[in-house]
Short mmCIF file of C-alpha atoms in Angstrom, two decimals:
data_model
loop_
_atom_site.label_atom_id
_atom_site.label_comp_id
_atom_site.label_asym_id
_atom_site.label_seq_id
_atom_site.Cartn_x
_atom_site.Cartn_y
_atom_site.Cartn_z
CA MET A 28 77.53 82.86 102.74
CA PRO A 29 76.19 79.08 103.30
CA ASP A 30 72.29 79.25 102.41
CA ALA A 31 70.02 78.24 104.59
CA SER A 32 69.68 74.49 103.52
CA ALA A 33 73.55 73.88 104.10
CA ARG A 34 73.70 71.38 106.90
CA ALA A 35 74.66 73.20 110.55
CA PRO A 36 78.12 72.34 111.29
CA ALA A 37 78.90 70.74 114.81
CA THR A 38 81.64 69.38 116.50
CA PRO A 39 81.83 65.28 116.39
CA PRO A 40 81.11 64.10 120.10
CA ALA A 41 83.61 61.49 119.99
CA LEU A 42 86.47 63.67 119.20
CA SER A 43 86.61 67.22 121.13
CA THR A 44 87.85 70.52 119.04
CA ARG A 45 91.48 70.24 120.65
CA ARG A 46 92.38 66.43 119.70
CA LEU A 47 91.12 67.41 116.09
CA ALA A 48 92.89 70.29 115.90
CA LEU A 49 96.13 68.06 116.83
CA LEU A 50 95.18 65.18 114.54
CA LEU A 51 94.71 67.47 111.67
CA GLY A 52 97.69 69.85 112.22
CA GLY A 53 99.58 66.28 112.16
CA LEU A 54 97.83 64.72 108.94
CA ALA A 55 98.69 68.43 107.60
CA MET A 56 102.82 68.31 109.12
CA PHE A 57 103.38 65.53 106.24
CA GLY A 58 103.31 67.20 103.44
CA PRO A 59 105.62 69.40 104.94
CA PHE A 60 107.75 66.90 106.10
CA SER A 61 108.15 65.01 102.73
CA ILE A 62 109.21 68.05 101.09
CA ASP A 63 111.89 69.74 103.76
CA THR A 64 113.45 66.54 105.23
CA ILE A 65 115.38 65.86 102.65
CA PHE A 66 117.20 69.21 102.10
CA PRO A 67 120.09 68.46 103.99
CA ALA A 68 120.45 65.51 101.68
CA PHE A 69 120.70 66.94 98.72
CA PRO A 70 124.46 67.02 98.24
CA ALA A 71 124.91 63.32 99.19
CA ILE A 72 121.68 62.27 96.80
CA GLY A 73 123.46 64.76 94.38
CA ALA A 74 126.66 62.83 94.65
CA GLN A 75 125.54 59.30 94.71
CA PHE A 76 123.09 59.63 91.94
CA GLY A 77 125.37 62.01 89.92
CA ALA A 78 122.54 64.76 89.56
CA ASP A 79 124.05 68.43 89.76
CA LYS A 80 122.07 70.93 91.89
CA LEU A 81 119.29 71.70 89.39
CA ALA A 82 118.93 67.95 88.71
CA MET A 83 118.46 67.37 92.57
CA GLN A 84 115.53 70.59 92.44
CA GLN A 85 113.28 68.40 90.32
CA THR A 86 112.66 66.20 93.66
CA ILE A 87 110.92 68.94 95.08
CA SER A 88 108.98 70.36 91.36
CA VAL A 89 108.04 66.74 90.91
CA TYR A 90 106.59 66.09 93.88
CA LEU A 91 104.74 69.62 93.82
CA VAL A 92 103.52 68.99 90.20
CA ALA A 93 102.06 65.52 91.50
CA TYR A 94 100.86 67.08 94.24
CA ALA A 95 98.92 69.76 92.51
CA VAL A 96 97.42 67.61 89.92
CA MET A 97 95.99 65.40 92.42
CA SER A 98 94.32 67.84 94.58
CA LEU A 99 91.84 68.21 92.38
CA VAL A 100 90.80 65.34 93.24
CA HIS A 101 91.08 64.98 96.80
CA GLY A 102 88.54 66.95 97.50
CA PRO A 103 85.77 66.22 94.94
CA LEU A 104 86.65 62.30 96.29
CA SER A 105 85.99 63.51 99.54
CA ASP A 106 82.54 65.10 99.20
CA ALA A 107 81.57 61.98 97.56
CA ILE A 108 82.88 59.02 99.41
CA GLY A 109 83.74 60.96 102.66
CA ARG A 110 86.52 62.77 104.51
CA ARG A 111 87.59 59.49 106.67
CA ARG A 112 88.30 57.15 103.49
CA VAL A 113 90.26 59.95 101.57
CA ILE A 114 92.85 60.56 104.27
CA LEU A 115 93.02 56.99 105.56
CA ALA A 116 93.82 56.13 101.31
CA GLY A 117 95.94 58.92 100.85
CA LEU A 118 98.40 57.81 104.28
CA ALA A 119 98.73 54.12 103.25
CA VAL A 120 100.09 55.56 99.91
CA PHE A 121 102.42 57.70 100.92
CA THR A 122 103.82 55.37 103.59
CA ALA A 123 103.93 53.20 100.85
CA ALA A 124 105.54 55.68 98.56
CA SER A 125 108.01 56.62 101.11
CA VAL A 126 109.15 52.96 100.97
CA GLY A 127 109.90 53.24 97.30
CA CYS A 128 111.95 56.53 97.84
CA ALA A 129 114.32 54.55 100.72
CA LEU A 130 114.85 51.63 98.18
CA ALA A 131 115.34 53.88 95.29
CA THR A 132 119.13 53.22 93.47
CA ASP A 133 118.68 55.73 90.69
CA LEU A 134 117.31 58.96 90.31
CA PRO A 135 114.72 58.44 87.97
CA THR A 136 113.07 55.61 90.38
CA LEU A 137 113.33 58.60 93.05
CA LEU A 138 111.42 60.79 90.98
CA PHE A 139 108.80 58.71 90.39
CA PHE A 140 108.54 57.47 94.06
CA ARG A 141 108.44 61.36 94.96
CA ALA A 142 105.91 61.71 92.47
CA ILE A 143 103.68 59.29 94.23
CA GLN A 144 104.33 60.85 97.33
CA GLY A 145 102.95 64.33 96.13
CA LEU A 146 99.98 62.26 94.84
CA SER A 147 98.88 60.97 98.14
CA SER A 148 100.26 63.92 100.58
CA GLY A 149 97.83 66.34 100.13
CA VAL A 150 95.07 64.70 102.00
CA GLY A 151 95.66 65.78 104.74
CA LEU A 152 95.67 69.58 104.54
CA ILE A 153 93.21 69.36 101.47
CA VAL A 154 90.47 67.56 102.62
CA GLY A 155 91.40 68.72 106.33
CA ARG A 156 90.17 72.20 105.36
CA ALA A 157 87.11 70.82 104.56
CA LEU A 158 87.03 69.02 107.24
CA ILE A 159 86.95 72.23 109.49
CA ARG A 160 84.29 73.77 107.74
CA ASP A 161 82.08 70.92 108.48
CA VAL A 162 81.98 70.63 112.32
CA LEU A 163 82.55 74.49 112.64
CA HIS A 164 81.69 78.02 110.83
CA GLY A 165 82.42 81.43 111.68
CA ASP A 166 85.09 82.55 114.44
CA ASP A 167 85.04 79.20 116.16
CA ALA A 168 86.41 77.66 112.76
CA GLN A 169 88.86 80.23 112.29
CA ARG A 170 90.43 79.26 115.67
CA LEU A 171 90.39 75.79 114.71
CA MET A 172 92.23 76.74 111.36
CA SER A 173 94.53 78.76 113.31
CA GLN A 174 94.97 75.73 115.67
CA VAL A 175 95.93 73.46 112.71
CA SER A 176 98.00 76.19 110.97
CA MET A 177 99.73 76.47 114.37
CA ILE A 178 101.02 72.57 114.71
CA PHE A 179 101.21 72.70 110.64
CA GLY A 180 103.39 75.34 111.01
CA ILE A 181 106.38 73.19 113.02
CA ALA A 182 107.17 70.78 110.68
CA PRO A 183 109.11 73.10 107.85
CA ALA A 184 110.94 73.80 111.28
CA ILE A 185 111.68 70.44 112.43
CA ALA A 186 112.07 68.62 109.54
CA PRO A 187 115.40 69.69 108.05
CA ILE A 188 116.54 69.68 111.15
CA ILE A 189 115.65 66.05 111.45
CA GLY A 190 116.59 65.19 108.49
CA GLY A 191 120.57 66.87 109.48
CA TRP A 192 119.95 65.00 112.81
CA ILE A 193 119.40 61.45 111.12
CA LEU A 194 121.97 62.19 108.22
CA GLY A 195 124.96 62.78 111.41
CA VAL A 196 124.41 59.16 111.82
CA SER A 197 123.24 57.40 109.27
CA ARG A 198 122.81 56.92 105.10
CA TRP A 199 120.04 59.49 103.15
CA PRO A 200 117.61 56.71 102.64
CA ALA A 201 116.95 56.52 106.49
CA ILE A 202 115.30 59.79 106.19
CA PHE A 203 112.85 58.18 103.96
CA TRP A 204 112.59 55.40 106.45
CA PHE A 205 112.10 58.36 109.25
CA LEU A 206 108.87 59.59 106.48
CA VAL A 207 107.59 55.60 106.35
CA ALA A 208 107.49 55.21 110.22
CA PHE A 209 105.96 58.74 110.40
CA GLY A 210 103.18 57.79 107.85
CA ALA A 211 102.32 54.57 109.71
CA ALA A 212 102.00 56.63 113.06
CA LEU A 213 99.38 59.00 111.28
CA LEU A 214 97.47 55.82 109.58
CA ALA A 215 97.17 54.16 112.88
CA VAL A 216 96.09 57.44 114.74
CA ALA A 217 93.75 58.37 112.07
CA TRP A 218 92.20 54.78 111.73
CA ARG A 219 91.43 55.20 115.58
CA THR A 220 90.27 58.47 116.00
CA LEU A 221 89.09 60.04 113.02
CA PRO A 222 85.82 60.79 113.06
CA GLU A 223 83.40 61.05 109.49
CA THR A 224 81.97 64.48 109.29
CA HIS A 225 80.81 64.45 106.18
CA PRO A 226 77.71 62.03 105.96
CA PRO A 227 75.90 60.18 103.19
CA SER A 228 73.35 62.18 103.12
CA ALA A 229 75.44 65.50 102.30
CA ARG A 230 77.87 63.26 99.97
CA SER A 231 77.45 64.20 96.16
CA PRO A 232 78.28 61.72 93.42
CA LEU A 233 81.81 61.86 91.87
CA LYS A 234 80.80 62.37 88.03
CA ALA A 235 83.68 63.08 86.01
CA ARG A 236 81.30 65.65 83.28
CA ARG A 237 80.01 66.91 86.76
CA LEU A 238 83.38 67.87 88.29
CA LEU A 239 84.48 69.31 85.42
CA ARG A 240 81.45 71.80 85.62
CA ASP A 241 81.80 72.07 88.78
CA TYR A 242 85.86 73.18 88.71
CA ALA A 243 84.81 75.66 85.67
CA ALA A 244 82.07 77.32 87.69
CA ILE A 245 84.35 77.78 90.51
CA ALA A 246 87.60 78.63 88.40
CA ILE A 247 85.87 81.10 86.19
CA ASN A 248 84.55 82.76 89.19
CA PRO A 249 85.84 86.36 89.80
CA ARG A 250 85.81 86.82 93.19
CA PHE A 251 87.72 83.40 93.52
CA GLN A 252 90.33 83.98 91.23
CA ARG A 253 91.06 87.03 93.20
CA LEU A 254 91.20 85.02 96.36
CA ALA A 255 93.15 81.98 95.55
CA ALA A 256 95.72 84.49 93.78
CA ALA A 257 95.70 86.76 96.85
CA SER A 258 96.73 83.84 98.84
CA ALA A 259 99.01 82.18 96.49
CA PHE A 260 101.07 85.16 95.58
CA ASN A 261 101.27 85.97 99.48
CA PHE A 262 102.49 82.93 100.26
CA ALA A 263 104.99 82.62 97.24
CA ALA A 264 106.84 85.43 98.61
CA LEU A 265 107.96 83.03 101.47
CA TRP A 266 108.31 80.11 99.63
CA VAL A 267 110.63 81.10 97.03
CA TYR A 268 113.22 81.06 100.06
CA ILE A 269 111.75 77.75 100.94
CA ALA A 270 112.10 76.36 97.41
CA SER A 271 115.66 77.43 97.58
CA ALA A 272 116.65 76.65 101.11
CA PRO A 273 119.26 74.07 100.11
CA ALA A 274 121.17 76.73 98.08
CA PHE A 275 119.85 79.75 100.34
CA VAL A 276 121.24 78.16 103.55
CA MET A 277 124.78 76.35 102.64
CA ASP A 278 125.91 78.71 99.75
CA ILE A 279 125.05 82.02 100.54
CA LEU A 280 124.94 81.53 104.15
CA ARG A 281 127.87 79.22 104.36
CA LEU A 282 126.02 76.93 107.03
CA ASN A 283 126.21 73.07 106.46
CA GLU A 284 123.99 70.53 106.40
CA ARG A 285 122.86 70.60 110.19
CA GLN A 286 122.35 73.95 110.69
CA PHE A 287 118.83 74.26 108.53
CA GLY A 288 117.40 75.38 112.18
CA TRP A 289 119.09 78.79 111.03
CA PHE A 290 116.28 79.02 108.51
CA PHE A 291 113.28 77.30 109.32
CA VAL A 292 113.13 78.19 112.69
CA PRO A 293 112.71 82.00 112.78
CA MET A 294 110.47 81.43 109.49
CA ILE A 295 108.30 78.92 111.46
CA SER A 296 108.10 80.74 114.80
CA GLY A 297 106.34 83.57 112.64
CA MET A 298 104.26 81.53 111.19
CA VAL A 299 103.22 79.40 114.28
CA LEU A 300 103.03 83.20 116.04
CA GLY A 301 100.56 84.54 112.98
CA ALA A 302 98.52 81.74 113.15
CA PHE A 303 98.04 81.76 117.14
CA ALA A 304 97.28 85.91 116.84
CA SER A 305 94.74 84.99 114.16
CA GLY A 306 93.15 82.94 116.08
CA ARG A 307 93.23 85.06 119.27
CA MET A 308 91.98 87.87 116.96
CA ALA A 309 88.46 86.08 116.13
CA GLY A 310 86.00 87.69 116.56
CA ARG A 311 88.08 91.22 117.94
CA PHE A 312 89.43 92.51 114.47
CA ASP A 313 87.27 92.42 111.71
CA ALA A 314 88.81 90.06 108.77
CA GLN A 315 89.48 93.29 106.43
CA ARG A 316 91.66 94.77 109.30
CA GLN A 317 93.59 91.72 109.95
CA VAL A 318 94.02 90.80 106.21
CA GLY A 319 95.36 94.80 106.18
CA ILE A 320 97.87 93.60 109.40
CA GLY A 321 99.11 90.15 107.50
CA PHE A 322 100.44 92.36 104.66
CA ALA A 323 101.51 95.55 105.93
CA CYS A 324 103.92 92.98 108.69
CA SER A 325 105.28 91.09 105.48
CA ALA A 326 105.67 94.51 103.60
CA VAL A 327 108.03 95.80 106.54
CA ALA A 328 110.14 92.60 106.52
CA ILE A 329 110.59 92.28 103.16
CA ALA A 330 111.59 95.84 103.38
CA ALA A 331 113.94 95.54 106.17
CA ASN A 332 115.19 92.05 104.46
CA LEU A 333 115.87 94.56 101.25
CA ALA A 334 117.85 96.98 103.13
CA TYR A 335 120.18 94.34 104.57
CA THR A 336 121.08 92.79 101.80
CA LEU A 337 122.04 95.99 99.93
CA LEU A 338 123.94 96.97 102.85
CA VAL A 339 126.08 93.77 103.77
CA PRO A 340 127.42 91.86 100.86
CA VAL A 341 127.71 88.35 102.24
CA PRO A 342 125.09 88.02 104.27
CA THR A 343 125.48 86.34 107.87
CA VAL A 344 122.90 85.05 110.49
CA PRO A 345 120.78 85.66 112.58
CA TRP A 346 120.38 89.51 110.73
CA ALA A 347 119.59 87.63 107.24
CA VAL A 348 117.27 85.70 108.53
CA LEU A 349 114.70 87.50 111.31
CA PRO A 350 113.23 89.18 108.63
CA MET A 351 111.33 86.26 107.94
CA LEU A 352 110.04 85.49 110.86
CA LEU A 353 107.70 89.33 110.55
CA ASN A 354 107.28 88.05 106.76
CA ALA A 355 105.95 84.72 107.84
CA PHE A 356 103.79 86.01 110.89
CA GLY A 357 101.94 88.33 108.24
CA ILE A 358 101.05 85.00 106.34
CA GLY A 359 99.87 83.51 109.54
CA LEU A 360 97.39 86.43 109.37
CA VAL A 361 96.02 86.33 105.91
CA PHE A 362 95.88 82.43 105.14
CA PRO A 363 92.85 81.47 107.65
CA ILE A 364 90.97 84.56 106.54
CA ILE A 365 91.34 84.10 102.93
CA THR A 366 90.80 80.24 103.27
CA LEU A 367 87.48 80.65 104.89
CA ALA A 368 86.19 83.12 102.93
CA ILE A 369 87.05 80.89 99.67
CA LEU A 370 85.23 77.66 101.11
CA ASP A 371 82.30 79.79 102.57
CA MET A 372 81.72 80.70 98.94
CA TYR A 373 80.65 77.21 98.14
CA PRO A 374 78.82 75.24 101.24
CA HIS A 375 78.17 72.28 99.52
CA GLN A 376 81.25 71.78 97.30
CA ARG A 377 83.88 72.26 100.21
CA GLY A 378 86.04 69.69 98.90
CA ALA A 379 86.32 71.15 95.41
CA ALA A 380 86.80 74.82 96.50
CA SER A 381 89.53 73.63 99.08
CA SER A 382 90.96 71.59 96.28
CA LEU A 383 90.84 74.44 93.47
CA GLN A 384 92.36 76.67 96.29
CA ALA A 385 95.53 73.94 96.63
CA PHE A 386 95.96 73.61 93.25
CA THR A 387 96.70 77.46 92.31
CA SER A 388 99.02 78.25 94.77
CA LEU A 389 100.44 74.32 94.15
CA VAL A 390 101.05 75.32 90.39
CA LEU A 391 102.62 78.62 91.44
CA ASN A 392 104.87 76.65 94.02
CA ALA A 393 105.75 74.10 91.47
CA LEU A 394 106.88 76.64 88.87
CA ILE A 395 109.13 78.26 91.61
CA ALA A 396 110.93 75.45 92.67
CA GLY A 397 111.51 73.73 89.34
CA VAL A 398 111.80 77.25 87.42
CA LEU A 399 112.45 80.11 89.47
CA SER A 400 114.94 78.83 92.20
CA PRO A 401 117.66 78.00 90.58
CA TRP A 402 118.04 81.02 88.81
CA LEU A 403 117.18 82.99 91.72
CA SER A 404 119.04 81.21 94.39
CA THR A 405 122.15 82.03 93.00
CA HIS A 406 122.26 85.36 95.03
CA ALA A 407 120.47 86.60 98.18
CA LEU A 408 119.53 90.13 96.59
CA TRP A 409 117.23 87.93 93.69
CA LEU A 410 115.36 86.20 96.20
CA VAL A 411 114.61 89.46 98.21
CA ALA A 412 113.39 91.12 95.01
CA SER A 413 111.20 88.24 93.69
CA ALA A 414 109.65 88.44 97.22
CA MET A 415 108.77 91.80 96.85
CA VAL A 416 106.96 91.16 93.69
CA PHE A 417 105.42 88.24 94.96
CA LEU A 418 103.74 90.42 98.00
CA MET A 419 103.05 93.05 95.61
CA LEU A 420 101.01 90.84 93.36
CA GLY A 421 99.30 89.03 96.53
CA PHE A 422 98.61 92.99 97.74
CA ALA A 423 97.20 94.32 94.38
CA PHE A 424 94.37 90.96 94.18
CA TRP A 425 93.16 91.87 98.17
CA ARG A 426 92.84 95.14 97.22
CA TRP A 427 90.87 94.13 94.44
CA GLU A 428 88.60 91.83 95.88
CA LEU A 429 88.04 94.54 98.72
CA HIS A 430 87.18 96.99 95.98
CA ALA A 431 84.82 95.03 93.87
CA CYS A 432 82.89 94.08 97.27
CA ARG A 433 82.60 97.91 97.85
CA ARG A 434 81.30 98.59 94.43
CA MET A 435 78.96 95.28 94.23
CA GLN A 436 77.32 96.56 97.79
CA ARG A 437 76.89 100.35 96.25
CA THR A 438 75.17 98.61 93.52
CA THR A 439 72.76 96.84 95.74
CA LEU A 440 71.50 99.84 97.12
CA GLY A 441 71.07 99.01 100.49
CA ALA A 442 70.31 95.29 99.94
CA SER A 443 72.16 92.73 101.57
CA PRO A 444 75.11 92.40 100.01
CA ALA A 445 76.13 88.73 98.42
CA VAL A 446 79.83 89.32 99.91
CA PRO A 447 79.00 90.23 103.48
CA GLU A 448 82.28 92.10 104.93
CA GLU A 449 82.56 89.76 107.88
CA SER A 450 83.05 86.72 105.32
CA LEU A 451 86.34 87.92 103.92
#
């Protein structure tokens, strides 16, 4: 819980909450756009560069590794010099890196600029989370986080569809030129309208030794470890399908590069609905109950998916993708609660806490994309089995956190608990 010395949040007068949600949602979108838009182009890029599926999968993993490494810097940098500067610089670098991708003539060059994209694209999501907590708290913060999640959720649904359309009229570099235009447009809008929510009086100096000490203190906090693991494994149950999308859509479901919407639209619809429901539940349902409902929805979805996969040798749409809608809905309920709980643990280091949470999830996602996905994506049963394992791990860490909180409350003998239940 934020202490009394924490700066009281207030919405910047220059920008309404709704417009702030639209802007932050747009900023969060360019990360998923840079991953998912190129999925339909995998065969074309691989054919031009002589790269097999495993090599093409590295365009995702190298992006995520760079994203994960730089995510450790984005948050603390915004704590030191302000949110606005970091977001604007990230947008400028992302736009330039997208130009490099569009002009690449071989796979190593493409991978290099994909890494540069990864280094910059985390600013919208990571710094945006800290920005939300700068301006709002409690149920209002949950509502804004949910609104941003709804807008953010649109990107993975429409990105591969846009990529397929572009391939229908042009070659694969046009996809990266689209990302150049998207990044430039966001940069222009953010330059004109994005407020600075972290004033100089609240900033902390960016010193390597202090940064390492702060990260170490956060990383070894058992409560942070439990919450970050619960969030990361919960999302991994869906990410294993996202990372395997080219193989899942074109090899397992036997669709073409213009039919990625069959996979992404149900999945992202569920995530958007979950985020909307989370916002509506704010102040009406206690946090623990909401997270429990979220995990239950995901469990039912994966059980249905497993049953279908075992009964039907050749998966087809829509039945093979409908369970993902419910799984994504559950994740949309869980994510805002856990993220806000982590941010509220460190009212003076929200950027660092957001960065370390993102790093935890991104490292797991990079391992799934670069190591597990090429192996798992050869059969639908392996994908659903891995999703089940990830969900069980996420739920186990969440139950561990609830048990630890109750034990802490019992040991305080009626004193005010260090971890209030409503913060969960």
